[in-house]
mmCIF file of C-alpha atoms and ligand atoms in Angstrom:
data_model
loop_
_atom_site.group_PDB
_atom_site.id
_atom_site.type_symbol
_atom_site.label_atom_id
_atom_site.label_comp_id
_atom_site.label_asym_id
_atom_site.label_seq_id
_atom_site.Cartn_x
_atom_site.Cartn_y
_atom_site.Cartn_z
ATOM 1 C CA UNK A 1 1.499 -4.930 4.171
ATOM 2 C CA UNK A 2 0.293 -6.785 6.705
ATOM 3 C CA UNK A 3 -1.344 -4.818 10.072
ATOM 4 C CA UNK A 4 -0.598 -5.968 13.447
ATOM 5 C CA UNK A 5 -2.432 -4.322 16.678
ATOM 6 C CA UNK A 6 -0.061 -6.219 19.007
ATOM 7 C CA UNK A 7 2.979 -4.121 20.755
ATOM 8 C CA UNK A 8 5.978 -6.350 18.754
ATOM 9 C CA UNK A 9 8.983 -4.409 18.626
ATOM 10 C CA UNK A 10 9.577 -2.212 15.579
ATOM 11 C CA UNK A 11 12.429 -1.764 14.045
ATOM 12 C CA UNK A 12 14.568 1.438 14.685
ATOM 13 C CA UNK A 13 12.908 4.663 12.943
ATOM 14 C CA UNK A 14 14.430 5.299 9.468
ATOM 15 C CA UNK A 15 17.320 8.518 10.461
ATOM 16 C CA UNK A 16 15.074 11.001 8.124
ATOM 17 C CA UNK A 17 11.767 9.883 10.374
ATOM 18 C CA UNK A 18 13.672 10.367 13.557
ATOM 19 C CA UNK A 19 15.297 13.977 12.348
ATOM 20 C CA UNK A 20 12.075 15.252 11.479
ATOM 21 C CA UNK A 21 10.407 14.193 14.737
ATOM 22 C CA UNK A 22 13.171 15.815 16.594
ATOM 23 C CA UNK A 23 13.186 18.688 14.796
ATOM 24 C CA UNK A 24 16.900 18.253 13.610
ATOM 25 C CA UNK A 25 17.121 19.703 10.150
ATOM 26 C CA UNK A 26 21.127 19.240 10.106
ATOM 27 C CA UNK A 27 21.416 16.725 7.288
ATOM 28 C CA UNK A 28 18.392 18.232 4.929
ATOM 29 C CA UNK A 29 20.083 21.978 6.103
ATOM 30 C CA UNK A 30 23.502 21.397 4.732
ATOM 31 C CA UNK A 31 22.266 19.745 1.386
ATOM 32 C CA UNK A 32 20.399 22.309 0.589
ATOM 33 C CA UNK A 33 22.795 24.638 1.892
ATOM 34 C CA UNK A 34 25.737 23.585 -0.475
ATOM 35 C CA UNK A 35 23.108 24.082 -3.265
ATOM 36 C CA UNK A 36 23.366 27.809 -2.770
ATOM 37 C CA UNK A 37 20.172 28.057 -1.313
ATOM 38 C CA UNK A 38 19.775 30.595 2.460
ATOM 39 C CA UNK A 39 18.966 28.283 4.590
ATOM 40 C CA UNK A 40 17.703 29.159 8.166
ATOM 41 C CA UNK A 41 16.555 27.569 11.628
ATOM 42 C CA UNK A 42 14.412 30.921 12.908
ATOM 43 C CA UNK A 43 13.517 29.065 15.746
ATOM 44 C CA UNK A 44 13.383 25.680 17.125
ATOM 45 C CA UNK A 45 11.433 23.236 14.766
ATOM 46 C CA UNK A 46 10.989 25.948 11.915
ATOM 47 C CA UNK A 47 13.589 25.530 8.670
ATOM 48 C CA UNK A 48 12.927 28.421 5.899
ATOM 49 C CA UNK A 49 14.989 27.812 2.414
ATOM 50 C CA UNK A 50 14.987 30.507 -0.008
ATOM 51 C CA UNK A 51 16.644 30.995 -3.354
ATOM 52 C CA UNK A 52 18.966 34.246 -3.156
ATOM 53 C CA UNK A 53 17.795 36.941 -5.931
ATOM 54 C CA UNK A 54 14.263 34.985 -6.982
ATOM 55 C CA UNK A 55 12.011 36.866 -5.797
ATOM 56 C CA UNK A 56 9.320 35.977 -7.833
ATOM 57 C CA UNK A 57 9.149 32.168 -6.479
ATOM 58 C CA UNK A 58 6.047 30.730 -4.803
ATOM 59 C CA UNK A 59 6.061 30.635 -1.323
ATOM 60 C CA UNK A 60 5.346 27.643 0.766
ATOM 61 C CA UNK A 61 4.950 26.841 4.003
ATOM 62 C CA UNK A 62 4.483 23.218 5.321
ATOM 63 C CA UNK A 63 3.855 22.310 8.989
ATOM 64 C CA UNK A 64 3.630 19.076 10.620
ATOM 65 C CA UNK A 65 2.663 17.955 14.475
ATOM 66 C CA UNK A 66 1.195 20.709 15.293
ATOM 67 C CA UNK A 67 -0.784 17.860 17.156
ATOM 68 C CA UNK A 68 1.774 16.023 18.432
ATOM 69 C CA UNK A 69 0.285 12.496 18.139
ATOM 70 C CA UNK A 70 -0.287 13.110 14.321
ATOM 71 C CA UNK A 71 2.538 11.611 12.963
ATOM 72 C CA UNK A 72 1.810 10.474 9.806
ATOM 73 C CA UNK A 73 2.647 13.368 7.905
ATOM 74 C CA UNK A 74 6.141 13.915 9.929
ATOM 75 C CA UNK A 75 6.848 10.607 8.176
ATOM 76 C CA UNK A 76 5.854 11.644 4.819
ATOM 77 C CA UNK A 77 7.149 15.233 5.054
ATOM 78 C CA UNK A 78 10.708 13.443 6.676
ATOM 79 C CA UNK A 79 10.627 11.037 3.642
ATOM 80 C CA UNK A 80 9.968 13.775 0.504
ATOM 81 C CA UNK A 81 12.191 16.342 2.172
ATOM 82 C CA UNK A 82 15.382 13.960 2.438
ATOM 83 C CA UNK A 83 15.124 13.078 -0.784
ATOM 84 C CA UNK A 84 14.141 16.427 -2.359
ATOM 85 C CA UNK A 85 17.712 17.755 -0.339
ATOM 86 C CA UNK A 86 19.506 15.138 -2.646
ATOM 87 C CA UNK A 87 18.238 17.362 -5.741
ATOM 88 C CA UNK A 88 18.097 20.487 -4.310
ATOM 89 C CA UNK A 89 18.057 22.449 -6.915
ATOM 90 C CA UNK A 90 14.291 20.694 -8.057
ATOM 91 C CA UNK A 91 13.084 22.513 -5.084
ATOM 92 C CA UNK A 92 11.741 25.755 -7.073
ATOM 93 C CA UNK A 93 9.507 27.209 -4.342
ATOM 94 C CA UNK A 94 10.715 29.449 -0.951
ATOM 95 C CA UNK A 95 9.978 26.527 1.674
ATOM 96 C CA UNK A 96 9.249 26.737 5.650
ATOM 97 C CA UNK A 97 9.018 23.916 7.389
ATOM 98 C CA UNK A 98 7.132 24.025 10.283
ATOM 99 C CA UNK A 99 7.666 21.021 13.476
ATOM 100 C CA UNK A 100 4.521 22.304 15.471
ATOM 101 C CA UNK A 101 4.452 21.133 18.805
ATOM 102 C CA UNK A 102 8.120 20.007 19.501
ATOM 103 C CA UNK A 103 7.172 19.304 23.152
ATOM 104 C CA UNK A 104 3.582 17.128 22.263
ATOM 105 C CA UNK A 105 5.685 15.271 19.279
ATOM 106 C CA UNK A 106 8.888 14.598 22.054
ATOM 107 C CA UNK A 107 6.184 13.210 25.003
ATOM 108 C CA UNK A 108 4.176 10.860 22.656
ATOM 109 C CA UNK A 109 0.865 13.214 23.305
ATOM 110 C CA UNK A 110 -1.892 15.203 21.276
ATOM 111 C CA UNK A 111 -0.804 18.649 23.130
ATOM 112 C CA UNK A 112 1.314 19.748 26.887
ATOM 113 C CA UNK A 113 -1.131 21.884 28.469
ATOM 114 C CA UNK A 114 -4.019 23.021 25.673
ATOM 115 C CA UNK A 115 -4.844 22.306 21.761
ATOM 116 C CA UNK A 116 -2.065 24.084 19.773
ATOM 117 C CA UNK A 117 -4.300 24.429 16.877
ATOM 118 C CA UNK A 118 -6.519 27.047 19.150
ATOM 119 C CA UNK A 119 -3.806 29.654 19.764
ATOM 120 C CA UNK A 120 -3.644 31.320 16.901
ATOM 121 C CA UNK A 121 -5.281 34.625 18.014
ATOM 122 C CA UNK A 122 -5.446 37.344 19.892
ATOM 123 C CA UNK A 123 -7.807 35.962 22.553
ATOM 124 C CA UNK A 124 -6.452 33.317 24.739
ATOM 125 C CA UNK A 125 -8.504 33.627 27.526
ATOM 126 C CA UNK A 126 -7.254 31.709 30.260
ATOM 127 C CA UNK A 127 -5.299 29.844 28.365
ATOM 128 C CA UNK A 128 -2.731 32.542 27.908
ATOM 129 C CA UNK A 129 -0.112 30.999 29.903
ATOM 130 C CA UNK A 130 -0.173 27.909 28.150
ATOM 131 C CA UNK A 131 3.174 26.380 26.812
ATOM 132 C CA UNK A 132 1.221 26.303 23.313
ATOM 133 C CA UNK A 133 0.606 29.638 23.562
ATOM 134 C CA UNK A 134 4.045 30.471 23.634
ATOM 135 C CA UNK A 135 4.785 28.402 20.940
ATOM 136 C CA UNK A 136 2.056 29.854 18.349
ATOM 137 C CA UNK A 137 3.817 33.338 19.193
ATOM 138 C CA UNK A 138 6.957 31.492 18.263
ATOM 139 C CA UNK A 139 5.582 30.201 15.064
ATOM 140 C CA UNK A 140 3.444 32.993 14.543
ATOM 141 C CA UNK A 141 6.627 35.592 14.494
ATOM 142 C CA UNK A 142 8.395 33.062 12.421
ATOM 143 C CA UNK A 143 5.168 33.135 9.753
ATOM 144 C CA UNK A 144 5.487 36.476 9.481
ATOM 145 C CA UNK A 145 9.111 36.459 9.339
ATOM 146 C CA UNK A 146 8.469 34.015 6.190
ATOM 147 C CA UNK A 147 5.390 35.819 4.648
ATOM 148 C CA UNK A 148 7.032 39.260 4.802
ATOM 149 C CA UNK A 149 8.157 40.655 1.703
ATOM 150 C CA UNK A 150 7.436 36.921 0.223
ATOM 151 C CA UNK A 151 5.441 37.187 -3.322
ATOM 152 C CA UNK A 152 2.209 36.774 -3.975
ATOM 153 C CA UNK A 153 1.735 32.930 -4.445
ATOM 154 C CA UNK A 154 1.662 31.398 -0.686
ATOM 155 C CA UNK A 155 0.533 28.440 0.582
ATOM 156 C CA UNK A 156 -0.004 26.910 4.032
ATOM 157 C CA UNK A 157 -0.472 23.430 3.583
ATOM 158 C CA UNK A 158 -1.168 22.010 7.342
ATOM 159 C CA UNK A 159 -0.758 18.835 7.459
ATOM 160 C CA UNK A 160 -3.117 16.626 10.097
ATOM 161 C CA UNK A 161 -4.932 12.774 11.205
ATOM 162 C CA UNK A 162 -8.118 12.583 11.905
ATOM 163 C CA UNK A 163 -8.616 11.530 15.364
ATOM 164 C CA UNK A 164 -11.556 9.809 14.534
ATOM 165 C CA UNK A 165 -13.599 7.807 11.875
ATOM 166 C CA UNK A 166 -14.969 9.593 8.903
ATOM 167 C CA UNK A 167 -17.278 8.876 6.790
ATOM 168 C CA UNK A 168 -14.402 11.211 4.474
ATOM 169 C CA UNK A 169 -11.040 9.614 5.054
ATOM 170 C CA UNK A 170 -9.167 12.823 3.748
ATOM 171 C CA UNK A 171 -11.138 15.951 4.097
ATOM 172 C CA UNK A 172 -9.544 19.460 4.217
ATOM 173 C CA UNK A 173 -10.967 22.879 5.885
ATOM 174 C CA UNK A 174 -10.507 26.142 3.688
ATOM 175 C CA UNK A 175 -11.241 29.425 4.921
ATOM 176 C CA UNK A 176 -13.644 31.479 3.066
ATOM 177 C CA UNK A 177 -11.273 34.526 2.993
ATOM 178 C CA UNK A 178 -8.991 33.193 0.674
ATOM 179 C CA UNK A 179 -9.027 35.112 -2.694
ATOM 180 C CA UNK A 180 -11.122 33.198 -5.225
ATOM 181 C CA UNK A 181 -8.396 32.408 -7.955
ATOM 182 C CA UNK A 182 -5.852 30.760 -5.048
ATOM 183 C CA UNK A 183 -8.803 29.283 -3.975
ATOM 184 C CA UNK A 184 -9.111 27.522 -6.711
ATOM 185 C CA UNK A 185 -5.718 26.468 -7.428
ATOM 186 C CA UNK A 186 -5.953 25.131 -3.882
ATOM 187 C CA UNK A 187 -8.678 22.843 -4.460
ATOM 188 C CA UNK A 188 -7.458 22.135 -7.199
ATOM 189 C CA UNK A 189 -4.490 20.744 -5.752
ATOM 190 C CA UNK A 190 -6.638 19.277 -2.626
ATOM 191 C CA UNK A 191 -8.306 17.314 -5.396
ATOM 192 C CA UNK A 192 -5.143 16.332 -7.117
ATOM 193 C CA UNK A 193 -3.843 15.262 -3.387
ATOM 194 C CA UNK A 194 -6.956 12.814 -3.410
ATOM 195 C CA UNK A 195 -9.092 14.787 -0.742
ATOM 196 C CA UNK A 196 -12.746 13.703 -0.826
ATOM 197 C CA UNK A 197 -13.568 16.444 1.061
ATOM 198 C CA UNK A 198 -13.365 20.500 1.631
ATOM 199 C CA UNK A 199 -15.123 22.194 4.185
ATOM 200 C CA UNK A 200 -15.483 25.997 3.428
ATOM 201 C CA UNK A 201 -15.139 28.003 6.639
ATOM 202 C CA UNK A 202 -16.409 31.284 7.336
ATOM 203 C CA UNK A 203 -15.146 32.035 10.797
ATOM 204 C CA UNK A 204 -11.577 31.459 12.664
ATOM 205 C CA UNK A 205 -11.467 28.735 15.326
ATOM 206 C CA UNK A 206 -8.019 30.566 16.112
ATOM 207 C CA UNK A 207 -6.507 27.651 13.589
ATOM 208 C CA UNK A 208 -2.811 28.405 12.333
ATOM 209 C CA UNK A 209 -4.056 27.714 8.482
ATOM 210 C CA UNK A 210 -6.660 30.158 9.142
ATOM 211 C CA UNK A 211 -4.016 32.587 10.799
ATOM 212 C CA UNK A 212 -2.241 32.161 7.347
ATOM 213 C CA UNK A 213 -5.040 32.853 4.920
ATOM 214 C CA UNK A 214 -6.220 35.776 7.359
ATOM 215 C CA UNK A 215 -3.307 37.656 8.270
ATOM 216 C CA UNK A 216 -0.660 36.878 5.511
ATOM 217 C CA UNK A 217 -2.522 36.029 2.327
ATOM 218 C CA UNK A 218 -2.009 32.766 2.151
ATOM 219 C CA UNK A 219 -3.812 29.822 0.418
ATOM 220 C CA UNK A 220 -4.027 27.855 3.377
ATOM 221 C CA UNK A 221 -5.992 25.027 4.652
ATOM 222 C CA UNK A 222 -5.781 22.104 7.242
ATOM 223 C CA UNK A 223 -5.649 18.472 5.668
ATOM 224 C CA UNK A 224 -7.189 15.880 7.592
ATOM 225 C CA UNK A 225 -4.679 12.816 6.059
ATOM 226 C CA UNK A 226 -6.434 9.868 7.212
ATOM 227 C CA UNK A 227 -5.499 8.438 10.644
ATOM 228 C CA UNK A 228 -4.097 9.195 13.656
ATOM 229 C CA UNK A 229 -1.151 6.097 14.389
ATOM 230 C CA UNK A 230 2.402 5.493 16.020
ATOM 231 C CA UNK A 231 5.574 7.675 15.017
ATOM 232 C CA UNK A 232 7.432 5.063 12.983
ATOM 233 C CA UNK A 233 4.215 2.522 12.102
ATOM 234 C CA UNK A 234 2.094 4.515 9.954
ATOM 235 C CA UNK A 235 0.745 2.969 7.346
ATOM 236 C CA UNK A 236 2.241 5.379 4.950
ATOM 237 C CA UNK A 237 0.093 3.641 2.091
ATOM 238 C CA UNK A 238 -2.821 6.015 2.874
ATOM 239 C CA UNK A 239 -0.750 8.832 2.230
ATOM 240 C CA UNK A 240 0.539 8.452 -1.350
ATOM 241 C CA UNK A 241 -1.666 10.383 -3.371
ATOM 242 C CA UNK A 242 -0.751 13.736 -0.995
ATOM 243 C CA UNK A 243 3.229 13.328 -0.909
ATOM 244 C CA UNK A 244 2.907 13.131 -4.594
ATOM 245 C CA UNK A 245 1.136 16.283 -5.080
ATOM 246 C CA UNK A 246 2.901 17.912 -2.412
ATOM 247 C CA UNK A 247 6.224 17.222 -3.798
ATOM 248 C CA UNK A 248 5.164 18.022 -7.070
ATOM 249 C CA UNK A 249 3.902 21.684 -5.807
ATOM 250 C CA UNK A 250 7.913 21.704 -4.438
ATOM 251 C CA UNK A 251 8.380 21.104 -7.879
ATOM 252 C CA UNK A 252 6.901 23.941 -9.170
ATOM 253 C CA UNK A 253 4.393 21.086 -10.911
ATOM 254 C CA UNK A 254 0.419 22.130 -10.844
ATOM 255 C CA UNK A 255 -1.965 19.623 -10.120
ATOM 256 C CA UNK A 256 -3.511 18.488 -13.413
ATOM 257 C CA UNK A 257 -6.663 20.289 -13.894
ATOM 258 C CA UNK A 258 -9.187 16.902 -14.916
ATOM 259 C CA UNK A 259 -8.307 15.590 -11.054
ATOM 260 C CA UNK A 260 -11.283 14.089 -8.862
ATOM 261 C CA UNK A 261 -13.182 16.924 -7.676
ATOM 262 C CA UNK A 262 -13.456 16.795 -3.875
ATOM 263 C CA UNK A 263 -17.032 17.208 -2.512
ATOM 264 C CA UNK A 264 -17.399 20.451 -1.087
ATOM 265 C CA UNK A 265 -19.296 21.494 1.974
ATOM 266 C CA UNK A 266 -20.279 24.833 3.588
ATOM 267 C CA UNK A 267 -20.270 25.660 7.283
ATOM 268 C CA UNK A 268 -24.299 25.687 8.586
ATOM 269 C CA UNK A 269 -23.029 26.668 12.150
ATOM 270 C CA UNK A 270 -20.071 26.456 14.660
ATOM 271 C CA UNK A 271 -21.134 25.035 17.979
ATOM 272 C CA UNK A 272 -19.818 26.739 20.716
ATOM 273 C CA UNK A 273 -19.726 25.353 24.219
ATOM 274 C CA UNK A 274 -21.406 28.199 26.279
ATOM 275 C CA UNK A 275 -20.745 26.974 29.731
ATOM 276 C CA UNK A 276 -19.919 23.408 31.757
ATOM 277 C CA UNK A 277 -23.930 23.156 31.698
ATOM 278 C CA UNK A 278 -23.098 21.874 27.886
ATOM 279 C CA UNK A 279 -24.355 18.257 27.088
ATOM 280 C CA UNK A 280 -23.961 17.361 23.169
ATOM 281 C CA UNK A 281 -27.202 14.913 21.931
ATOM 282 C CA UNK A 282 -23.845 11.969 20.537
ATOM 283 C CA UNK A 283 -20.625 11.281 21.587
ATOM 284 C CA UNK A 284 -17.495 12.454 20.469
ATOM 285 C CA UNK A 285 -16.465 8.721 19.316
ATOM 286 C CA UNK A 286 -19.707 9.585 16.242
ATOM 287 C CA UNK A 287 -17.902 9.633 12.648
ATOM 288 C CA UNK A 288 -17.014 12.962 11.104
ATOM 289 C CA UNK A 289 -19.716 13.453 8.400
ATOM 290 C CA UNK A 290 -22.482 11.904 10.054
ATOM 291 C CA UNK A 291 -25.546 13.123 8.840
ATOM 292 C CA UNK A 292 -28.506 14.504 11.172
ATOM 293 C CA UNK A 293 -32.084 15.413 9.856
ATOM 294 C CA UNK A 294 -33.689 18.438 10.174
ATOM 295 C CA UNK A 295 -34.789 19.491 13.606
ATOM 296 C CA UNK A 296 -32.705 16.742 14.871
ATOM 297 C CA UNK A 297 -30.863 18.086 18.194
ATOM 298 C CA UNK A 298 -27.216 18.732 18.584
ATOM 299 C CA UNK A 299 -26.614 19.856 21.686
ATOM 300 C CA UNK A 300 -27.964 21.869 24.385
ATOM 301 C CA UNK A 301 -26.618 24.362 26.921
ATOM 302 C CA UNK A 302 -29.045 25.830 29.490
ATOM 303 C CA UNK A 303 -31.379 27.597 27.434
ATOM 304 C CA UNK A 304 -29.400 27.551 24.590
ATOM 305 C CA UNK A 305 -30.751 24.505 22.279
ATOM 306 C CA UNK A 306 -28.566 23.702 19.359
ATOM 307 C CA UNK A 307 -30.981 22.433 16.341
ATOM 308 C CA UNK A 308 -30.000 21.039 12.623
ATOM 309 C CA UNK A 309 -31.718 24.162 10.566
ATOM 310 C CA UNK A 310 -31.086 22.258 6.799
ATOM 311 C CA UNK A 311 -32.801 19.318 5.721
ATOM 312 C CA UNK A 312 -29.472 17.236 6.288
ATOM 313 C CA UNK A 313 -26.500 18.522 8.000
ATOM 314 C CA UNK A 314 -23.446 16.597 9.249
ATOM 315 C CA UNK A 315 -21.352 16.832 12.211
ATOM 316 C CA UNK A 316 -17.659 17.638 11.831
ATOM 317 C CA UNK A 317 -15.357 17.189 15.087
ATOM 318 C CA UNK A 318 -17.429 16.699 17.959
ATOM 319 C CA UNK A 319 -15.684 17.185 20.794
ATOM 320 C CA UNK A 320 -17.940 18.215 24.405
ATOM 321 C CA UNK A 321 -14.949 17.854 25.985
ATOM 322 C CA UNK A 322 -13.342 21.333 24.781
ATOM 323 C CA UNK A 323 -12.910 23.859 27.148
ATOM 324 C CA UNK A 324 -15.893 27.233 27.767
ATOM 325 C CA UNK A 325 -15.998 29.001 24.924
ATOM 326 C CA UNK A 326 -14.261 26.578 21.950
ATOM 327 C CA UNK A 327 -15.606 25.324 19.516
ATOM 328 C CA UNK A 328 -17.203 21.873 20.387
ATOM 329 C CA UNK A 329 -18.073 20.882 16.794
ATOM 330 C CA UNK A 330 -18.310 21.974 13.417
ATOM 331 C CA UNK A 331 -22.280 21.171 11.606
ATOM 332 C CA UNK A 332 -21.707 21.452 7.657
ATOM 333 C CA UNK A 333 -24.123 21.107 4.536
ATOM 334 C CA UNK A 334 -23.178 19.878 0.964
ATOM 335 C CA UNK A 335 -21.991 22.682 -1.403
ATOM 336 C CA UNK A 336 -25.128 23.121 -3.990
HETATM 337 ZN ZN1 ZN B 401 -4.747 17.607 14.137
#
């Protein structure tokens, strides 16, 4: 396929692309309706479809946009879903579907008023009266709602673009938390979803994957899927290897166990911005995985002087531009 960077009209969005980004579940809703399944809309942009009297099913939850300029995986997600709704009864998982920031997704931008992807905690600071605050209470309720009574196989498979370069295309972030054997099958099926990378996180950044591993037992993780692009122009290429394993865990299908290994990296230390005095040593343009030598400087913020303390560390999201007290970038080192 051929890339163009000029603005020539596109054709219009294929109707499963455009119901997804609108958070219209209608057509998928009455397919799998018809199948017998209980389907239900608890909120706006959330879909849940269960299996009456199967209790014992997997549970799965699947959210998209919750960055609403990350739209390759709407397009994916809109693409498996539509088709899995024409064989509904291959769907052998409980399923929630998850249309993060509605508002973001609808305007064309990353987030309305503050990063979604923040929100999912307690403290909100001054950030409380946020309109993504009220939605991660929305989703949050709905989670629960989902989580509740579900067995003990969940997943929360976020789905996300990098925003910038990486020296990883595909890289996912697991919490530590997660119990070891569902930790396992989950890289197992990052590595089967051609990840090249897992970061293993110690500490919330008040992420909704982390929210799901923490508070609900879920196997959850965010999936960087390679790059941010255009609702509708995606090179949807780059995403193969994931829908496939994706719909196969749908399928009730584990990922083959002699998959590619992804590399796997622990968390040396979360840099937090202390106070507008904070200046990082590169700019937030520097590739994900960039790798910084010992002693090197990361950042600094009055007295506070952030150092690497391994021989090699690399930088993960770098972002100055996050508000007081966020995280302003992630510094990782390679798993043994
Ligand atoms: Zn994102």
């Amino acid at each position: 396929m051929t890339q163009s960077t000029s603005s020539a009209a596109v054709g219009p969005l294929p109707e499963a692309v455009r119901a997804l980004a609108e958070a219209d579940f209608s057509a998928v809703a009455g397919r799998f309706s018809a199948a017998g399944y209980t389907v239900a809309q608890p909120a706006d942009g959330i879909l849940t479809i269960k299996r009456p009297g199967a209790p014992a099913r997997a549970s799965v939850l699947v959210s998209v946009g919750v960055h609403g300029d990350e739209t390759g995986p709407i397009e994916v997600v809109a693409h498996l879903l539509d088709a899995l709704s024409h064989e509904a009864n291959a769907l052998a998982v409980d399923l929630m579907l998850c249309v993060g920031n509605i508002g973001a997704i609808r305007a064309g931008k990353r987030f309305i008023d503050a990063d979604l992807n923040r929100m999912f905690r307690a403290e909100r600071g001054t950030l409380a009266g946020t309109a993504e605050a009220a939605r991660a209470d929305v989703m949050m309720a709905a989670t629960t709602a989902f989580f509740d009574g579900a067995g003990p196989v969940r997943w929360h498979l976020d789905l996300h673009t990098a925003i910038r370069p990486s020296v990883y295309p595909t890289f996912a972030i697991v919490p530590e938390l997660i119990e070891a054997g569902a930790r396992g099958q989950l890289v197992d099926w990052l590595g089967a979803a051609g990840i090249g990378a897992i970061i293993m996180n110690p500490q919330s950044a008040g992420t909704y994957s982390y929210y799901s591993a923490e508070h609900h037992g879920a196997a959850g993780t965010t999936v960087e899927l390679g790059r941010v692009g255009t609702l509708g122009q995606n090179d949807i290429g780059q995403f193969a290897e994931a829908a496939q394993a994706l719909d196969a865990l749908l399928h009730g299908v584990g990922p083959a166990s002699a998959g590619r290994s992804p590399h796997i990296f622990n968390t040396a230390q979360q840099i937090i911005k202390l106070s507008d005095r904070f200046q990082m040593a590169f700019g937030r343009d520097t590739q994900n995985f960039t790798a910084l030598p010992r002693g090197a400087e990361i950042a600094r913020d009055g007295d506070t002087v952030y150092t690497v303390q391994h021989d090699e560390e690399y930088v993960v999201f770098p972002n100055p531009d996050v508000r007081v007290g966020l995280r302003a970038g992630l510094m990782v080192v390679r798993a043994s």
